[in-house]
Short mmCIF file of C-alpha atoms in Angstrom, two decimals:
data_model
loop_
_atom_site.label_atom_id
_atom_site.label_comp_id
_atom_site.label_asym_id
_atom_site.label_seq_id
_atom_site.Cartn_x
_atom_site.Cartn_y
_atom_site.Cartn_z
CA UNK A 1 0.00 0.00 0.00
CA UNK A 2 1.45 3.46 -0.31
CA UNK A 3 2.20 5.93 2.07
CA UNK A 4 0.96 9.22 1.67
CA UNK A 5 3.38 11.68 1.10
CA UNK A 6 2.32 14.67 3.77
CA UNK A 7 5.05 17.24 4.38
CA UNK A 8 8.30 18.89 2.76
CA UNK A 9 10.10 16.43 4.57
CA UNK A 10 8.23 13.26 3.16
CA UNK A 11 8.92 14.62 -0.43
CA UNK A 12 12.46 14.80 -0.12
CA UNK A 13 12.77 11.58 2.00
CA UNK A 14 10.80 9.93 -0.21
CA UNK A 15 13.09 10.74 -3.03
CA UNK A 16 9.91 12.97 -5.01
CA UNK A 17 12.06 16.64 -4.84
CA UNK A 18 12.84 18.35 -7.92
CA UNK A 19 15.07 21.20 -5.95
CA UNK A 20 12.82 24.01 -7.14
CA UNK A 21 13.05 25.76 -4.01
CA UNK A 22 9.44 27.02 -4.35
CA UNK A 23 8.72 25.58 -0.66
CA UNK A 24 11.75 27.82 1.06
CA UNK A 25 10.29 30.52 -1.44
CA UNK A 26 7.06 30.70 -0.07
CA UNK A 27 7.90 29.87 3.36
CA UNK A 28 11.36 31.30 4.39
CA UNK A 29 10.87 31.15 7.87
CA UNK A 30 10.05 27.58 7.98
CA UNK A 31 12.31 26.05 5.26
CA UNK A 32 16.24 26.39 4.12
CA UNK A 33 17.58 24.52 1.26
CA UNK A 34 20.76 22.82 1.48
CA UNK A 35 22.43 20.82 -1.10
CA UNK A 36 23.23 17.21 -0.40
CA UNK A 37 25.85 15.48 -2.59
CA UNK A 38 24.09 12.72 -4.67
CA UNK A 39 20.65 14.16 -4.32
CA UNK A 40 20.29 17.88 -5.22
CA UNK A 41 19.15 20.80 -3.02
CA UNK A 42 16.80 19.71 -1.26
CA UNK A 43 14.56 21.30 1.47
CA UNK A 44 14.78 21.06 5.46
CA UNK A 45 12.12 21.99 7.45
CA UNK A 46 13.75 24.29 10.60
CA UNK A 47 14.66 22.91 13.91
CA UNK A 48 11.32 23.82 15.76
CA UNK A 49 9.12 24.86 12.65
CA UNK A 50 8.04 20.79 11.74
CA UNK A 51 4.35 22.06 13.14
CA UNK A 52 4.11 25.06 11.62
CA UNK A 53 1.25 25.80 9.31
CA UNK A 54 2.93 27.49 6.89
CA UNK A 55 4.93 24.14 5.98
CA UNK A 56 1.59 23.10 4.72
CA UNK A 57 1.28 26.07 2.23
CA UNK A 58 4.75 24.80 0.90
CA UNK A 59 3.43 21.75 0.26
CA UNK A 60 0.96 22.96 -2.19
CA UNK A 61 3.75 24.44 -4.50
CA UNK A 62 5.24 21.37 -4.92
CA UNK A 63 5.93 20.18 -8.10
CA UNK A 64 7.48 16.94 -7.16
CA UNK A 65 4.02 15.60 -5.80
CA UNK A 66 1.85 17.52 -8.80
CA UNK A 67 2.98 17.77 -12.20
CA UNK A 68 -0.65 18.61 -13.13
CA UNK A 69 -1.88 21.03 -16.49
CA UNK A 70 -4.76 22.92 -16.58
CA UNK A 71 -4.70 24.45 -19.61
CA UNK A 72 -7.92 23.10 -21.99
CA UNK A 73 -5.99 21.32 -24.79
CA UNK A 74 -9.19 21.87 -27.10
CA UNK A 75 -8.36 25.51 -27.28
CA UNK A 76 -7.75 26.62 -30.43
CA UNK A 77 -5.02 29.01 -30.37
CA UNK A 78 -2.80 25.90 -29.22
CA UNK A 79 -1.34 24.12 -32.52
CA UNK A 80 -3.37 21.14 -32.69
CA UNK A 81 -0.34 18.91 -34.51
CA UNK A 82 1.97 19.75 -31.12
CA UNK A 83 -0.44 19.99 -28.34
CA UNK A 84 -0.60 16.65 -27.36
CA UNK A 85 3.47 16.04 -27.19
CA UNK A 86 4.39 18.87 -26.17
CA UNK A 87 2.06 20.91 -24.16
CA UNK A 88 0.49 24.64 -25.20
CA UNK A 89 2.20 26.25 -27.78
CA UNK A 90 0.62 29.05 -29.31
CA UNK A 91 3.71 30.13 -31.95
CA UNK A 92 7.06 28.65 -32.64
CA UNK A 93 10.10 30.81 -33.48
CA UNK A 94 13.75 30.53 -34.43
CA UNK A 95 15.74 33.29 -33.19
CA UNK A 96 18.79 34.41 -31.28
CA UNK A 97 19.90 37.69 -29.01
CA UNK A 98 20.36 40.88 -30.84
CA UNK A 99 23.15 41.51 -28.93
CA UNK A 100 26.57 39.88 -30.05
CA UNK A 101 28.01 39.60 -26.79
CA UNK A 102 24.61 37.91 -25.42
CA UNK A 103 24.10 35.75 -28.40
CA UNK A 104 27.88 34.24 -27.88
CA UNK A 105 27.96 34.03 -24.13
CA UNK A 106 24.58 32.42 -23.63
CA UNK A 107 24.45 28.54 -24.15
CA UNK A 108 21.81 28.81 -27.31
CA UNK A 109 21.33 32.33 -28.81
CA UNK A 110 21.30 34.09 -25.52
CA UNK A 111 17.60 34.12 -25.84
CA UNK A 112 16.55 34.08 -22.12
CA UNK A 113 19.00 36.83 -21.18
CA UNK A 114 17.88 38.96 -23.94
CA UNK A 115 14.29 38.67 -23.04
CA UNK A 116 14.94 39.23 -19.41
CA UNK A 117 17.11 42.32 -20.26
CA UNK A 118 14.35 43.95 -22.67
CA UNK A 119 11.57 43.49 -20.15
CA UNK A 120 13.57 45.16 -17.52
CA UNK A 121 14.93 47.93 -19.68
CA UNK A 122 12.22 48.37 -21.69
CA UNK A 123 9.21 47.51 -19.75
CA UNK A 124 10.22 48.63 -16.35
CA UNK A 125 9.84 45.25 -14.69
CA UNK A 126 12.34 45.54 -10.98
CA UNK A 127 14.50 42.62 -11.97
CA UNK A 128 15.50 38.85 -13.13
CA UNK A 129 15.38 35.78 -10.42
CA UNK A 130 17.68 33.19 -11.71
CA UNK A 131 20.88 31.14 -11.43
CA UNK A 132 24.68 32.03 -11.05
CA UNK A 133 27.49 30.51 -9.27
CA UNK A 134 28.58 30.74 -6.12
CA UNK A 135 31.90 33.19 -5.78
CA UNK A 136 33.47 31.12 -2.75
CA UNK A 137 32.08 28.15 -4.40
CA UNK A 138 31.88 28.10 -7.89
CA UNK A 139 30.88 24.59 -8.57
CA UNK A 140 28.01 24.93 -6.99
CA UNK A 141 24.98 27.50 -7.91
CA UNK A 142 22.90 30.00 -6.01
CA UNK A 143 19.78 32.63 -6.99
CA UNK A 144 19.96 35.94 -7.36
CA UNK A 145 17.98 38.66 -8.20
CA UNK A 146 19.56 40.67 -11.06
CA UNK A 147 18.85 44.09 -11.22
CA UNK A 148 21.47 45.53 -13.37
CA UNK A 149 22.44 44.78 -17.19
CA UNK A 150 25.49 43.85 -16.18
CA UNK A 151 24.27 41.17 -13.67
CA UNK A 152 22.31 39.16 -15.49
CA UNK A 153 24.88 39.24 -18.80
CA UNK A 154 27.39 37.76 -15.87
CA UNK A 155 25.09 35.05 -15.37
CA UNK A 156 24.66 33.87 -18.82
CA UNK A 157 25.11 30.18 -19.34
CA UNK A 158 23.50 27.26 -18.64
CA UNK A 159 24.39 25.57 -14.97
CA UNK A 160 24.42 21.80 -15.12
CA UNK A 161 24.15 21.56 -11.67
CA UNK A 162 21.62 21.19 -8.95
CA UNK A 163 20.13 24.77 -8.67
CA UNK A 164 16.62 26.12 -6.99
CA UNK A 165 15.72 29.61 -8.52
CA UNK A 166 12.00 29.35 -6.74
CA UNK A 167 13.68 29.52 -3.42
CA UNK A 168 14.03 33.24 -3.26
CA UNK A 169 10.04 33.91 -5.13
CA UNK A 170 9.36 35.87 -2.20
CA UNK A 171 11.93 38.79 -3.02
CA UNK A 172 9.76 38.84 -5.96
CA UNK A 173 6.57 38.97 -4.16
CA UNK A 174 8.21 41.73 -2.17
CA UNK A 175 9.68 43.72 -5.29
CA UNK A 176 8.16 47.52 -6.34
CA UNK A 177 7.51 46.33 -9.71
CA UNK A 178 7.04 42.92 -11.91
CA UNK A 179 10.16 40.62 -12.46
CA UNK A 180 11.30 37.90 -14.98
CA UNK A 181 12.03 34.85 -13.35
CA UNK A 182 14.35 32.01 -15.36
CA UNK A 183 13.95 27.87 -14.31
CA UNK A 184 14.43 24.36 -15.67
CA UNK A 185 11.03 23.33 -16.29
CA UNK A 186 9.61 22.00 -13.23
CA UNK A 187 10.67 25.48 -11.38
CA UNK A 188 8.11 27.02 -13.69
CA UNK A 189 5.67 24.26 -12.84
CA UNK A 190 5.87 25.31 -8.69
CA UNK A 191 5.49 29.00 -9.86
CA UNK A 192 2.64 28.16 -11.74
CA UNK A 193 1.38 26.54 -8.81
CA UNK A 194 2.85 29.52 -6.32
CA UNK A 195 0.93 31.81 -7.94
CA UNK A 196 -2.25 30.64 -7.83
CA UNK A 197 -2.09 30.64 -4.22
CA UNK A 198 -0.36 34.03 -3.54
CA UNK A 199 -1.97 37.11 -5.18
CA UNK A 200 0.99 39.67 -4.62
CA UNK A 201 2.76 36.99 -6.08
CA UNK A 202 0.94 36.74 -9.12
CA UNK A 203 0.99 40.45 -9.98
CA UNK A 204 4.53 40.69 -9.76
CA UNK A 205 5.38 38.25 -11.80
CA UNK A 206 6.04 40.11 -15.33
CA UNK A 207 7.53 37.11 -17.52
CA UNK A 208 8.37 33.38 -16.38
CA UNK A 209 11.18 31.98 -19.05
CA UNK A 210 11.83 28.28 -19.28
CA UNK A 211 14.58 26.56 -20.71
CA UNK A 212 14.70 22.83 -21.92
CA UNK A 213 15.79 20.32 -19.75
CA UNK A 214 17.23 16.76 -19.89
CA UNK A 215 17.52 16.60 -16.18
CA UNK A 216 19.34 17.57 -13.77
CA UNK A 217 22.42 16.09 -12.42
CA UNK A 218 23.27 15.90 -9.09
CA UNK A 219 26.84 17.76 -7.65
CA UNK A 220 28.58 14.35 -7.29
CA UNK A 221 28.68 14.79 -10.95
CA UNK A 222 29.62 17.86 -11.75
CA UNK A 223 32.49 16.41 -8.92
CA UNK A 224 33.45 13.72 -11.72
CA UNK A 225 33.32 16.36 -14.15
CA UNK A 226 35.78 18.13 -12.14
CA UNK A 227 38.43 15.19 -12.04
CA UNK A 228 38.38 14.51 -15.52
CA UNK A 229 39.57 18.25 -16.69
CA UNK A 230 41.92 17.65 -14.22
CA UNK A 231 41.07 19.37 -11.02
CA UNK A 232 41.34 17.89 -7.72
CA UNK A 233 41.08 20.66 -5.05
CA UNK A 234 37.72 22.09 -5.00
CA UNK A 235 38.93 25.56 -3.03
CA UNK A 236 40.95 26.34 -6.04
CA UNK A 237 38.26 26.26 -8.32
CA UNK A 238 37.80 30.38 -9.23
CA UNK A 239 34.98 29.95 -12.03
CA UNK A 240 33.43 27.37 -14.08
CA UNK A 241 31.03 26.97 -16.90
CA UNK A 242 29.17 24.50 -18.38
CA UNK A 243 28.77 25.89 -21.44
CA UNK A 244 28.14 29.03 -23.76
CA UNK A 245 31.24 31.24 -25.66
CA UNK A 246 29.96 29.27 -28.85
CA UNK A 247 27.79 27.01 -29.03
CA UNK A 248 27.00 24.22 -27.91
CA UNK A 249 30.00 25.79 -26.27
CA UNK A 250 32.91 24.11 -24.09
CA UNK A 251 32.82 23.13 -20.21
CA UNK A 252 35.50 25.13 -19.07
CA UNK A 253 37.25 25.52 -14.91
CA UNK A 254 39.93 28.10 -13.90
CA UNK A 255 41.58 27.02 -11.01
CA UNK A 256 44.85 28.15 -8.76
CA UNK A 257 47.89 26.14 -9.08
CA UNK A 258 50.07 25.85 -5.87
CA UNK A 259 53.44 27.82 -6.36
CA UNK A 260 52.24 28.72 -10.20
CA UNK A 261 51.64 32.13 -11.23
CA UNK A 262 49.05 30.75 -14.11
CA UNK A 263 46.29 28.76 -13.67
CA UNK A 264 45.34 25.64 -14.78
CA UNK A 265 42.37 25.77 -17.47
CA UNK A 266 40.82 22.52 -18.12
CA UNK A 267 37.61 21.98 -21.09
CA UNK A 268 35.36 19.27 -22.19
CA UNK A 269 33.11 19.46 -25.09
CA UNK A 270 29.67 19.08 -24.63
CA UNK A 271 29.60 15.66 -25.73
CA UNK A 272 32.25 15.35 -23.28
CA UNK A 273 30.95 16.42 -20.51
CA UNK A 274 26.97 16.18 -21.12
CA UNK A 275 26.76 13.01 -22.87
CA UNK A 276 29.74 10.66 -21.41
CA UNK A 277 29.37 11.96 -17.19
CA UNK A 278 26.60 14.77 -16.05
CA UNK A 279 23.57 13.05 -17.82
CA UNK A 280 24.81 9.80 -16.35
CA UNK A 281 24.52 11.64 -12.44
CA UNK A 282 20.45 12.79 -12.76
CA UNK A 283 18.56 13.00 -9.44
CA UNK A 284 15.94 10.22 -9.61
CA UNK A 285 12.97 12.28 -9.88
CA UNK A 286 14.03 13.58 -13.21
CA UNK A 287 13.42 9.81 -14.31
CA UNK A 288 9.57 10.88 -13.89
CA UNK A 289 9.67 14.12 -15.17
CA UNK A 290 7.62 14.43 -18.32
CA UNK A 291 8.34 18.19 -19.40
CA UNK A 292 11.84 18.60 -21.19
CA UNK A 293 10.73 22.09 -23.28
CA UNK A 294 9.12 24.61 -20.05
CA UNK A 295 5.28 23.65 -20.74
CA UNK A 296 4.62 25.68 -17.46
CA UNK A 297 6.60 28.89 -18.97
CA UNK A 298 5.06 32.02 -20.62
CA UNK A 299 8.07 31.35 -22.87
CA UNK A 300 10.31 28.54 -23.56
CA UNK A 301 13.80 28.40 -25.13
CA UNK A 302 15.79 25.48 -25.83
CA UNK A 303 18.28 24.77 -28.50
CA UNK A 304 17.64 23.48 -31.95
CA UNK A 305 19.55 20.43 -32.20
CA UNK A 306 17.74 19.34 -35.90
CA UNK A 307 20.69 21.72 -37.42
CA UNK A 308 23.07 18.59 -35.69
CA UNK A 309 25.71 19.49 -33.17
CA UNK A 310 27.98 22.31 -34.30
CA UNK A 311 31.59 22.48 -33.59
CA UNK A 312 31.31 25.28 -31.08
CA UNK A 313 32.36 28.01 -33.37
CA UNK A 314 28.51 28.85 -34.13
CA UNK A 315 27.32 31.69 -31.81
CA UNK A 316 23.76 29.88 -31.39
CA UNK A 317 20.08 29.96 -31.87
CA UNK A 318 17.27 29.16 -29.67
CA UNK A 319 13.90 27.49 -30.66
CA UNK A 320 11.47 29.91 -28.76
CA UNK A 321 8.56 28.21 -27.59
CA UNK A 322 5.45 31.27 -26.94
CA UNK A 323 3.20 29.06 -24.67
CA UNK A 324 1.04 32.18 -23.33
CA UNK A 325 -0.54 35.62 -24.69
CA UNK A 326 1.55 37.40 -22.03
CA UNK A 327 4.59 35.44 -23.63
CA UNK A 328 3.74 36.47 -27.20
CA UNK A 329 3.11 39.93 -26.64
CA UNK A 330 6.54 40.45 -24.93
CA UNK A 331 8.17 38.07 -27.78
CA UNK A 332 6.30 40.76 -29.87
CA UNK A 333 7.57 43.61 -28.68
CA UNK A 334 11.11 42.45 -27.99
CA UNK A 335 11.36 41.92 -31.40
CA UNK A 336 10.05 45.01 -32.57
CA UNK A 337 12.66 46.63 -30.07
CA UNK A 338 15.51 45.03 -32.01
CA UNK A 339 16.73 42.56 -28.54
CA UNK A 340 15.78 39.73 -30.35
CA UNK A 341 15.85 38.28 -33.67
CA UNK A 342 13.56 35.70 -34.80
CA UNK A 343 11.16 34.38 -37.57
CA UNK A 344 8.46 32.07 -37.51
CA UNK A 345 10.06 27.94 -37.42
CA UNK A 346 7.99 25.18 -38.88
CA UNK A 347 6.41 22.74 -36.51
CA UNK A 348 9.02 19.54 -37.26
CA UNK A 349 11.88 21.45 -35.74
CA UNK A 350 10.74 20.81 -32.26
CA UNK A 351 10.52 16.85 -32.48
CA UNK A 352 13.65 16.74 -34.77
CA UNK A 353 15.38 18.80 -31.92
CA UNK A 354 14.03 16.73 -28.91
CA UNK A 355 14.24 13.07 -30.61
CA UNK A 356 13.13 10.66 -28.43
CA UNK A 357 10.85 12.57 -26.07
CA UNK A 358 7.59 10.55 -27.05
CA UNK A 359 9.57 7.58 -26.59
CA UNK A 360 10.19 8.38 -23.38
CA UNK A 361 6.72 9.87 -22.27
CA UNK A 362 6.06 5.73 -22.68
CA UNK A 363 8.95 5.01 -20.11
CA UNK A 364 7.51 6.83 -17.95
CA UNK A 365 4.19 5.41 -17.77
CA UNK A 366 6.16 1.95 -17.16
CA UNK A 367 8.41 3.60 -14.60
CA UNK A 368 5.36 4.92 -12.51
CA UNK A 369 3.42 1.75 -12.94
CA UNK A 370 5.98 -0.50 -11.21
CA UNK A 371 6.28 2.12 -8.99
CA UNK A 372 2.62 1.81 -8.15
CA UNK A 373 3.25 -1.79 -7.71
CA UNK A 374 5.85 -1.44 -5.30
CA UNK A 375 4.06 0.33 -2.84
CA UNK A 376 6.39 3.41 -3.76
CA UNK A 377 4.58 7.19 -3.85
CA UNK A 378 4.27 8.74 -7.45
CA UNK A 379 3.52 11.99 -8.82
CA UNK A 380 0.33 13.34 -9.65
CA UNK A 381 -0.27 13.82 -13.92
CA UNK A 382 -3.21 15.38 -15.28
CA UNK A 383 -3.21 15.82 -19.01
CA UNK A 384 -0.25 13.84 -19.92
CA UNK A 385 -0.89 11.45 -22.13
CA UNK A 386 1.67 8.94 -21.07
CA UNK A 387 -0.57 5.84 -21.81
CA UNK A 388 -0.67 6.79 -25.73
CA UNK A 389 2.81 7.10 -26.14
CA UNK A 390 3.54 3.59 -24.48
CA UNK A 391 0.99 1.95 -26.47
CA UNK A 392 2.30 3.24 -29.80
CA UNK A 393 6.07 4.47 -29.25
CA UNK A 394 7.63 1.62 -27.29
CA UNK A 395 8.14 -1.90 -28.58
CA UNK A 396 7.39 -5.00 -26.53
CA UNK A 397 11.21 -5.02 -25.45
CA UNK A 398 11.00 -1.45 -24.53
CA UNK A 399 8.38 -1.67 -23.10
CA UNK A 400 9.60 -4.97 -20.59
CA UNK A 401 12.70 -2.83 -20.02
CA UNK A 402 11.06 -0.10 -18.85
CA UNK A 403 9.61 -2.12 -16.12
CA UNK A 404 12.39 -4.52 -15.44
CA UNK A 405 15.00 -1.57 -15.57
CA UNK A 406 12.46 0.24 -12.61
CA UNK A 407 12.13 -2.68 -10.78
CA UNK A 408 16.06 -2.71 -10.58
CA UNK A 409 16.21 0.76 -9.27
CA UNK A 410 13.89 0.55 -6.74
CA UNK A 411 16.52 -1.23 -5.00
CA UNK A 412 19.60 0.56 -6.40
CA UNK A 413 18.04 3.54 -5.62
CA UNK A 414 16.65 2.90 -2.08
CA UNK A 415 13.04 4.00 -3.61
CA UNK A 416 10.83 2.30 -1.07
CA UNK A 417 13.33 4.31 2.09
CA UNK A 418 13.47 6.98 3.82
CA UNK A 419 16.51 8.32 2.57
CA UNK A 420 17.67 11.26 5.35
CA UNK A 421 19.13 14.37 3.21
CA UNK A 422 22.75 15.54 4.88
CA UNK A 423 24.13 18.99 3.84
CA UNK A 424 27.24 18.51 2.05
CA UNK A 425 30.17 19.65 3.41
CA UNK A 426 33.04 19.15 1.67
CA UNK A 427 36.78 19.26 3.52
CA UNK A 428 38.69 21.86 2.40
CA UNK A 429 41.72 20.44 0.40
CA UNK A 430 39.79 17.28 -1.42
CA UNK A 431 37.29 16.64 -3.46
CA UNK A 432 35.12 13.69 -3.09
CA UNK A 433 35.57 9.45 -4.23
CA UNK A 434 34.36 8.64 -7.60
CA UNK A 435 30.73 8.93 -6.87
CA UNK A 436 28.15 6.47 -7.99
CA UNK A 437 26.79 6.98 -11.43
CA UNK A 438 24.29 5.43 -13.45
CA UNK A 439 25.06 2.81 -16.08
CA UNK A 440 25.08 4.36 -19.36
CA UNK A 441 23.14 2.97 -22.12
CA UNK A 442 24.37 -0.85 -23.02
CA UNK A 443 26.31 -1.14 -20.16
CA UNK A 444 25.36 -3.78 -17.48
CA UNK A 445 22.36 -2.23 -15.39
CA UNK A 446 21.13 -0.03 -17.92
CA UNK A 447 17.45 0.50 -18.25
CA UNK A 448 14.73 2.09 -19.20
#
C-alpha cells in the first residue's frame, strides 16, 4: 500500500524533490535549502518549525508531488499537430539575441538573457530571479535577483548543476515592480502553482522563461566532471562553466595552481561532458519528469539540435517556444525593439530537436506503474498522455525494459526508504571518491 506523502520532509525523504526551491520561497521562515551530494538541493524543514502551518502552504507548490496542467488542450489558439506532445504552444520561433556579446555568451542564442534584459529595460519590470554561481564556491549554484544589465549578462550560461531559482520567489513577491524569473522546467511548474495561491505573487510576476531540460544532475557529478579536466582541489576552483562562448559551447574551470603564477584551465566538449558523465549523475525524480521544453513557462527556449551538433564556433540559436498571450506579446515587442531576432520555425523542428521525447513519455508510464506496484509514492499527472505514447512508441522489449529496468532501481536507488538528506560539506583540500553513477546505455544495469 502506499504511504501518503504529507510534508516537505516526506517529499524529499521519499526521493519525489525536484530542488525548485518554491517551498523555502514561499515559506522562508520555515524552510532552508541545502544541497546534499548525490541528491540535489533539497529542502529542510527548521529545527522547531516541523508544526508550523505554513509548511503546509509549501506543500501545495510542490511540483514533485503535482505535475498537473490545466490548460484546456481543445483551445484553439494551441497548434493542434503539437499539443498533445508537447504541451500549449501558441507560436514557434527561431531566433537568437540581438546583442553579439549575449548571443555568444549564452548557451543557445542568448535568448533568455535577452528577453529578461528587454523586459527590464524596456518595460520597467524591478528585476531577473535566476541562477549564477557561487563566488566562494563556484561549482556549486545560487539565486539571485539581477537588477542591473550587467548582472544578469554575468550570469549567462547554462548551470548543469543542482540549482533552486524558486527559493528566493518571495523577493519577488516583495519587489516595487514585476520581475522575470528564469527555471528548468519543473521550477516554472511550482510557480505556476505559487501563484495561484499568492496574489501579490501573481501580480509581480512580469515574464516566467523556461529553458529545456534533460535533467538535472546531481553535484557528485559535476564532482566527476571536475576530475576529468583535471582538477582535484575544490577551493581552487575560481569559475566554471558549463557551457556558452559558442555554441554548444565548451565546459570550461579556472583554477589556482600551488606555487604557479598561471592557472590551470581545463575543457570538455559538450559531448564530453553532457553526454559521457553529467547526464549519467540525474537525481531520480528527473526519471519521472515528463516536461523537457518549459510547458509551465510564458516562454520557452531550448536549442535546436535538428541543425546537428555544431563544432562550437557557431554563436547559437534558440527554438522559442510562446506558450502564453503574455509570452507572445513580450516576444512581440522584444522583437520590434531590435533585442531579439527571430522568424516564424515550422512545426518539425521541435521533435527533430528533442528526438526521443515521445519515446520516453512511454517510459515513464512503465516507470510509474511498477512504482505503483511497489508500494512506492508517485507523482500526480493530469493531461499527460503517457498511456498513448507507451501503447504506440515503445516496442514490446522497450516496453519490458522499462519495467524490469524500474524494478532494478527501486533497490539501487533505495526507492521504497526513507533516505535522510545531509548537507554537504566538503573538507577543504579534497574533493570527493568517484561517486556512484548510473550505467550508461548498453552497459550492465542499464534500463529504461
Amino acid at each position: 500500500m502506499k504511504l501518503p506523502v504529507l510534508s516537505i520532509t516526506d517529499v524529499a525523504e521519499k526521493q519525489l524533490c525536484c530542488g525548485c526551491g518554491a517551498c523555502a520561497g514561499v515559506s522562508p521562515e520555515t524552510i532552508d535549502m541545502i544541497d546534499v551530494l548525490d541528491h540535489g538541493r533539497r529542502p529542510v524543514v527548521k529545527p522547531g518549525m516541523e508544526e508550523d502551518p505554513r509548511t503546509l502552504e509549501a506543500v501545495k507548490v510542490c511540483p514533485g508531488l503535482d505535475q498537473s496542467h490545466t490548460f484546456d488542450p481543445a483551445d484553439e489558439r494551441y497548434i493542434d499537430e503539437l499539443t498533445g506532445t508537447w504541451g500549449p504552444i501558441l507560436e514557434m520561433y527561431e531566433g537568437y539575441a540581438a546583442d553579439n556579446d549575449v548571443r555568444l555568451k549564452g548557451s543557445s542564442g542568448g535568448m533568455a538573457t535577452s528577453l529578461a534584459l528587454f523586459c527590464m529595460e524596456q518595460q520597467g519590470m524591478h528585476g531577473t530571479l535566476h541562477i549564477t554561481q557561487r563566488p566562494e564556491a563556484p561549482y556549486l549554484n545560487k539565486t539571485v535577483l539581477s537588477t542591473s544589465r550587467e548582472q544578469v549578462v554575468e550570469a549567462t550560461g547554462s548551470r548543469y548543476a543542482p540549482a533552486s531559482p524558486a527559493d528566493r520567489l518571495h523577493e519577488i513577491e516583495s519587489a516595487p515592480s514585476p520581475c522575470v524569473f528564469i527555471g528548468k522546467p519543473c521550477d516554472c511548474v511550482s510557480v505556476s502553482k505559487a501563484r495561484r495561491i499568492r496574489p501579490d505573487l501573481d501580480r509581480k510576476l512580469g515574464l516566467v522563461v523556461g529553458f529545456f531540460c534533460a535533467g538535472t544532475p546531481t553535484t557528485s557529478g559535476t564532482l566527476d566532471m571536475l576530475r576529468r579536466m583535471g582538477v582535484d582541489d575544490l577551493t581552487r576552483v575560481k569559475s566554471l562553466r558549463y557551457r556558452g562562448n559558442g555554441w554548444p559551447g565548451k565546459a570550461t574551470v579556472v583554477a589556482e595552481v600551488e606555487g604557479k603564477d598561471e592557472d590551470h584551465v581545463g575543457t570538455l566538449t559538450y559531448a564530453q561532458s553532457w553526454g559521457e558523465i553529467l547526464s549519467r549523475h540525474k537525481q531520480w525524480r528527473c526519471n519521472l519528469c515528463p516536461d523537457r521544453t518549459g510547458e509551465f513557462a510564458d516562454i520557452a527556449v531550448g536549442d535546436p539540435w535538428y541543425r546537428g551538433t555544431p563544432d562550437g564556433t557557431d554563436p547559437g540559436r534558440s527554438l522559442i517556444l510562446v506558450r502564453t498571450e503574455r509570452g507572445r506579446e513580450i516576444l512581440k515587442a522584444a522583437i520590434e525593439a531590435g533585442y531579439v531576432v527571430a522568424e516564424p520555425a515550422e512545426n518539425w523542428k521541435l521533435p527533430k530537436s528533442q528526438v526521443g521525447f515521445a519515446n520516453l513519455r512511454g517510459h515513464i508510464w512503465g516507470r510509474l506503474l511498477t512504482l505503483k506496484l511497489f508500494g512506492i509514492a508517485t507523482p500526480t499527472y493530469k493531461r499527460f498522455p503517457f498511456f498513448r505514447h507507451w501503447a504506440s512508441e515503445l516496442s514490446l522489449f522497450e516496453k519490458i525494459q522499462s519495467l524490469g529496468g524500474t524494478a532494478k532501481r527501486v533497490f539501487r536507488r533505495r526507492l521504497r526508504e526513507r533516505v535522510k538528506m545531509e548537507p554537504m560539506s566538503p573538507e577543504p583540500s579534497r574533493v570527493y571518491p568517484a561517486p556512484a553513477r548510473e550505467p550508461a546505455a548498453g552497459e550492465v544495469g542499464a534500463s529504461g
